[in-house]
XYZ file of C-alpha atoms in Angstrom:
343
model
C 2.867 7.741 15.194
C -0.930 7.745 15.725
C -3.416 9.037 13.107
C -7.036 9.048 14.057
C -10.132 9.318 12.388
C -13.458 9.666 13.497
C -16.636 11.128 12.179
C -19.622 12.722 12.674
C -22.810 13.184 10.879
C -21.676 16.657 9.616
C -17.393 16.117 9.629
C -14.213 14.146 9.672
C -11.820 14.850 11.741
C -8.116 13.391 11.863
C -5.135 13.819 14.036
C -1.514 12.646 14.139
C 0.163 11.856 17.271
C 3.720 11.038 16.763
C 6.481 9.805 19.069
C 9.292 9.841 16.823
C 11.216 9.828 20.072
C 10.388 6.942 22.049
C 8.085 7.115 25.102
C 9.400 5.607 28.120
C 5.812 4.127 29.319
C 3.689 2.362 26.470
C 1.611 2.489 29.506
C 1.223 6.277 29.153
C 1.274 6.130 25.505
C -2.209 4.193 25.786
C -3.678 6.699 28.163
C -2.589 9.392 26.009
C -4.354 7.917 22.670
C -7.573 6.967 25.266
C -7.679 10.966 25.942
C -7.434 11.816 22.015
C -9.776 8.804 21.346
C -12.549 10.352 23.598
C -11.789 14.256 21.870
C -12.380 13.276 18.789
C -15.395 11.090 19.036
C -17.491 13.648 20.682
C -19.901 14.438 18.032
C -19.759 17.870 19.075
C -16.089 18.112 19.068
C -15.360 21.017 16.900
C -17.353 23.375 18.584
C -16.304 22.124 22.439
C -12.482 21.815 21.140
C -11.026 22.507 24.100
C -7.365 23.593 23.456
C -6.255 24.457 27.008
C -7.161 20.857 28.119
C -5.326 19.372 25.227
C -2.518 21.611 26.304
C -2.432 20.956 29.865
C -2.079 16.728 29.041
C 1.006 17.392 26.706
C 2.814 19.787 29.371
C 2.340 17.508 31.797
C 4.208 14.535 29.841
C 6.732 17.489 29.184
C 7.454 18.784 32.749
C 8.015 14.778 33.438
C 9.740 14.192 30.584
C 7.737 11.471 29.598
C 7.420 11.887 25.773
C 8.679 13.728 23.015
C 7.028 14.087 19.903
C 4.421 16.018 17.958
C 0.174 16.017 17.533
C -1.654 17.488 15.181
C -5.437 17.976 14.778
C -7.237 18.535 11.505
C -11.047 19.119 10.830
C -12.909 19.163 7.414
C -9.355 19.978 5.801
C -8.405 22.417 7.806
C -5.239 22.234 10.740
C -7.643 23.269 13.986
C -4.434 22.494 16.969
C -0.726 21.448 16.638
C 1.630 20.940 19.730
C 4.867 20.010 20.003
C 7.003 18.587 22.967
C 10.864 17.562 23.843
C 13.604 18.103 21.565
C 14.540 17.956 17.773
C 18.318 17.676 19.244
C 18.722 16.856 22.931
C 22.412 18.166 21.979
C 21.963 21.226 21.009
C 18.833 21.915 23.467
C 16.539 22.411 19.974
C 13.072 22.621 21.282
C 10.101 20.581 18.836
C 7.770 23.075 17.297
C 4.696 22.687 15.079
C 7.425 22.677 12.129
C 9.683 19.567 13.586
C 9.761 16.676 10.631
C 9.997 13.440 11.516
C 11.548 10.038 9.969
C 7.959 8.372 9.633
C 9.451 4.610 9.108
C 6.656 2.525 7.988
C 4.161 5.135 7.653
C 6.120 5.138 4.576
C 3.987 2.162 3.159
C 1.318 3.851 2.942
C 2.951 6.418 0.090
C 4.003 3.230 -1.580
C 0.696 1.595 -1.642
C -0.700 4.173 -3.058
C 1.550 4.845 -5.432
C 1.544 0.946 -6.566
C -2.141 1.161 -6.781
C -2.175 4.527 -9.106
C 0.435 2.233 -10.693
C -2.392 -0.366 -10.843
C -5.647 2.106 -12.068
C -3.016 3.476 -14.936
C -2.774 -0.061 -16.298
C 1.257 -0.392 -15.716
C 0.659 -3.313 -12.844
C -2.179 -5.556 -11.829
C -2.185 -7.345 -8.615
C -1.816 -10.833 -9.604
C 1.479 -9.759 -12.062
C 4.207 -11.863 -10.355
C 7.613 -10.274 -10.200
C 10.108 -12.604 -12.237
C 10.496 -10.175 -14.653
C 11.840 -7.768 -12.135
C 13.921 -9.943 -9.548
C 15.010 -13.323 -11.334
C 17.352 -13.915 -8.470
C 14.208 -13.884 -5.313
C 13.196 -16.994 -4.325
C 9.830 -17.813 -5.570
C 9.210 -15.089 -7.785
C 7.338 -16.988 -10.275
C 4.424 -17.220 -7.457
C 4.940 -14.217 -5.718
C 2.756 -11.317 -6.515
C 2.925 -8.108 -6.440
C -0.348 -8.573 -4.257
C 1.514 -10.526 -1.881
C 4.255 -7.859 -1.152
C 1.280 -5.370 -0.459
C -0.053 -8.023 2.135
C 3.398 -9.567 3.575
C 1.978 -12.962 2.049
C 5.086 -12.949 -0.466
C 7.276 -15.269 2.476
C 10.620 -13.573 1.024
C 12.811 -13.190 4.521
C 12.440 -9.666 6.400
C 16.206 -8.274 5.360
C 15.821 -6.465 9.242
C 15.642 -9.420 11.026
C 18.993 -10.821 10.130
C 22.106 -10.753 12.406
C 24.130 -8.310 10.330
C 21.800 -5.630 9.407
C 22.434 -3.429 12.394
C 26.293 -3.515 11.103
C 25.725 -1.764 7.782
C 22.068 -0.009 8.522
C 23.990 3.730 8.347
C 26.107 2.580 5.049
C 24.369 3.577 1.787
C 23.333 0.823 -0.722
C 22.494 0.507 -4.218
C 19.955 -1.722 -5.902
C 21.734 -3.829 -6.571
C 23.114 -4.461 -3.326
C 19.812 -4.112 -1.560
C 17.949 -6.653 -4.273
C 20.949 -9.002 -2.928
C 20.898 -8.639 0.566
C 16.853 -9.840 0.043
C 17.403 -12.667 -1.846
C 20.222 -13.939 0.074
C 17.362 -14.184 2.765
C 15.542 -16.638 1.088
C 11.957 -17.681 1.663
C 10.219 -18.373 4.711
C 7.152 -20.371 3.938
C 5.020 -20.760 0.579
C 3.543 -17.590 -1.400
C 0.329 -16.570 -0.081
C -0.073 -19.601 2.197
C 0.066 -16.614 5.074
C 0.763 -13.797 6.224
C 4.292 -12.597 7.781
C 5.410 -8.995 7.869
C 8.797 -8.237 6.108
C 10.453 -5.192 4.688
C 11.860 -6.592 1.932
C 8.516 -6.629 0.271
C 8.226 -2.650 -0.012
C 11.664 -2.400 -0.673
C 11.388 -4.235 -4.148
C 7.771 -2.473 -4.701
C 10.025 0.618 -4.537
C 12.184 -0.522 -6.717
C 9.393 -1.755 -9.380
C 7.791 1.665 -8.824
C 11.149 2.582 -10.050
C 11.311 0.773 -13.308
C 7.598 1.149 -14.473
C 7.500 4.953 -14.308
C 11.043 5.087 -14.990
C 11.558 7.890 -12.347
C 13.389 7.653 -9.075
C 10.802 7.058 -5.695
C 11.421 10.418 -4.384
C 10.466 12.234 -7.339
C 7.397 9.741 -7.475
C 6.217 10.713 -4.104
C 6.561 14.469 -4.953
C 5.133 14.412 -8.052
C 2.082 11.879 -7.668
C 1.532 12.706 -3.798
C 2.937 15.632 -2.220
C 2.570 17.961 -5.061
C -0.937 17.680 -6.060
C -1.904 18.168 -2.148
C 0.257 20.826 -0.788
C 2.331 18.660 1.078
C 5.391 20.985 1.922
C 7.085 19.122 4.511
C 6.755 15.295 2.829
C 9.462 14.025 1.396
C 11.727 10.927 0.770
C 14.867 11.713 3.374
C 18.770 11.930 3.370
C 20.829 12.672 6.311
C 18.941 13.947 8.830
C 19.463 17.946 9.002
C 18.966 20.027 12.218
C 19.198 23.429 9.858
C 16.252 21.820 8.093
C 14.010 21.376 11.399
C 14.520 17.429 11.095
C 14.944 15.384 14.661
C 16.652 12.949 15.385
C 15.073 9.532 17.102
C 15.668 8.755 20.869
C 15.294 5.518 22.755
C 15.091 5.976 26.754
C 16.512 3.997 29.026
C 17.716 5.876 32.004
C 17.855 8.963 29.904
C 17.171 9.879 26.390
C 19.739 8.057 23.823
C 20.065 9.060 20.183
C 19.102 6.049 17.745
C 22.091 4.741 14.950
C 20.997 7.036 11.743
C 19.690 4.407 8.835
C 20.904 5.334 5.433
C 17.357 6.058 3.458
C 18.996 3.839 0.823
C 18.128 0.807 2.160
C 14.745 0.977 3.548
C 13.356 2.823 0.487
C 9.226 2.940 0.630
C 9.717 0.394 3.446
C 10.562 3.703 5.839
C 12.538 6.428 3.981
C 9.663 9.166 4.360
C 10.230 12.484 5.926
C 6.685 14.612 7.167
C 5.200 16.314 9.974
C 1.684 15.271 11.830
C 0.284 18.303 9.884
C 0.876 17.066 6.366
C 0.245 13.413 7.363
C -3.093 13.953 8.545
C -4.056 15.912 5.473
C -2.662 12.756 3.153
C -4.652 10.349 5.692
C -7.734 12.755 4.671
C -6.997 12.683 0.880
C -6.440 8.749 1.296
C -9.814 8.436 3.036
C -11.804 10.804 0.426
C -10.608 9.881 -2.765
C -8.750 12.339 -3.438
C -5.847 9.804 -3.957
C -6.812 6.336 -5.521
C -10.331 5.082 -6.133
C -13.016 3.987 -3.694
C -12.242 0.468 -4.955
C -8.604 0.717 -4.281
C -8.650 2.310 -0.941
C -10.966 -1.049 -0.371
C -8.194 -3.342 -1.403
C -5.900 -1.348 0.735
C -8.313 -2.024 3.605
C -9.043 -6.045 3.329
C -7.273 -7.654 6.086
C -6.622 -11.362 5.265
C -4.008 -12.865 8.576
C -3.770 -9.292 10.296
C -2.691 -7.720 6.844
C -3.815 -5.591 4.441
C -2.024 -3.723 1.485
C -0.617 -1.084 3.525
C -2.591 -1.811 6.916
C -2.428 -4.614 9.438
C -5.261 -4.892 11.950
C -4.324 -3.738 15.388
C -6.788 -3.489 18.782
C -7.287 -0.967 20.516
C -9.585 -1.046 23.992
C -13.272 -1.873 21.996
C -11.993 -0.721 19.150
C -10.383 -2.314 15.973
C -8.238 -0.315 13.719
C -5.695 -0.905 10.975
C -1.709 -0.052 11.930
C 1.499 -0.201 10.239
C 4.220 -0.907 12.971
C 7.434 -1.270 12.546
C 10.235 -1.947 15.339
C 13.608 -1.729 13.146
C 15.794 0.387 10.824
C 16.557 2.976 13.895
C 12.723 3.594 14.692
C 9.562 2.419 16.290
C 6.622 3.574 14.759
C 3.005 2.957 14.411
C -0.193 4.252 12.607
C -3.450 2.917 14.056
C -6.901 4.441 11.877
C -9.681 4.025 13.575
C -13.214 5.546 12.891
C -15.964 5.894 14.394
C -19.657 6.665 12.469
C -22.394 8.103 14.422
């Protein structure tokens, strides 16, 4: 999943490339973000948009079935090109359209940062609060922050890296289950001595985003996100529905192979979001113009400190550095790069 952003001196513009299905060439992958890179950079790029080019890249990938997956492009608020490519359900023969939603895994952070720093600007957190009084039983959690789960400095074990989790990933689990499943994990190295990047951490800032507004995640999301920006097709998931236009993920090996369904109970605000490249370039756009959280937030958000920020990591990209949130478990691969360009 690949959001850009680049501006000129009279717009923004923003689009979402995602590969919910899994290329089969990173290779191409690359060359296909390169193309995109060079569209929307041109400073002259909404009134040269060139469609039929655009067009001709992703039915070439499709003819070769070499991707499946969704883009969408959005200028000065407003949805200028959407395409769509491979399947929704390689079972059924369900074509993508401009209406496919995704699982968004990780992309998922970024609703729960925000909603932890709304959290914060309402005065019902603060940064340096550590988390005792919500999870007695984590290791450390009289020095861990809830700053340091934003920036995977907290060292509480990534739950997704152990041996068993692929064995009870499509089983549902409560809180309480989930709260010990991450403390069983123990810690990896000292509060804020580094940087390491673990699930856990957004799955217990769900859970505190839970007990401070004393309202489920989901309904936070709708409620505090979705709703106030007309996001139709965002939404914390269940069991993925073809009826509803959701796809399933693919892996490729020698052909296209459907990915183990994760039960949205466990990952949480760690990777439980449902959207479409449409709707997540317009909340990328209402991130980036304050339409959100504050200038000063979206700041904090930003700061990289080891390759992490509070809902970012630093990634590279040709001469270009961005900020990413990847994520290579729980059934998907994902990844977010922002880049922008000023002229």
């Amino acid at each position: 999943m690949y959001p850009l952003r680049a501006a000129t001196k009279r717009s923004f513009t923003y689009f979402y490339l995602i590969n919910t299905q899994t290329i089969k060439n990173k290779h191409n992958m690359k060359k296909i973000l390169a193309f995109l890179v060079v569209l929307v950079s041109l400073p002259i790029f909404a009134q040269n948009f060139n469609k039929v080019k655009i067009d001709s890249l992703f039915q070439v990938l499709e003819t070769n079935d070499k991707y499946m997956g969704s883009v969408a492009v959005l200028e000065n608020g407003k949805i200028i090109y959407t395409n769509a490519i491979g399947k929704e359900d390689i079972v059924s023969n369900k074509k993508a359209t401009a209406r496919t939603k995704y699982r968004i895994g990780s992309i998922s952070k970024m609703f729960t940062s925000v909603l932890i720093f709304k959290a914060i600007e309402e005065k019902k957190l603060s940064l340096n609060q550590t988390m005792e009084g919500y999870f007695p039983s984590v290791e450390n959690a009289t020095n861990i922050t809830i700053g340091n789960l934003l920036n995977h400095r907290s060292g509480i074990y990534n739950f997704t890296s152990a041996p068993d989790y692929e064995g009870y990933s499509a089983q549902p689990k409560t809180r309480k289950e989930m709260i010990a499943i991450i403390a069983k994990g123990k810690s990896v190295f000292e509060p804020n001595s580094k940087g390491d990047y673990s699930n856990s951490n957004y799955v217990l800032l769900s859970y505190i985003l839970e007990e401070v507004y004393k309202h489920p995640y989901s309904t936070l999301v709708q409620t505090k996100i979705a709703k106030p920006l007309g996001l139709k097709n965002t939404y914390f998931g269940g069991k993925i529905s073809i009826a509803n236009n959701e796809c399933y993920s693919y892996s490729y090996t020698d052909k296209w192979n459907k990915e183990t369904e994760t039960d949205m109970s466990i990952p949480m605000g760690a990777g439980a979001m449902v959207s479409t490249p449409s709707d997540l370039t317009q909340f990328i756009e209402a991130l980036f113009s304050g339409k959100l959280i504050s200038a000063a937030s979206l700041e904090q958000m930003k700061t990289i400190q080891d390759k992490y920020g509070m809902g970012f990591f630093q990634v590279p990209f040709y001469d270009k550095i961005g900020t990413d949130i990847p994520e290579e478990s729980m059934g998907f691969v994902r990844h977010c790069p922002i880049f922008q360009k000023v002229n």
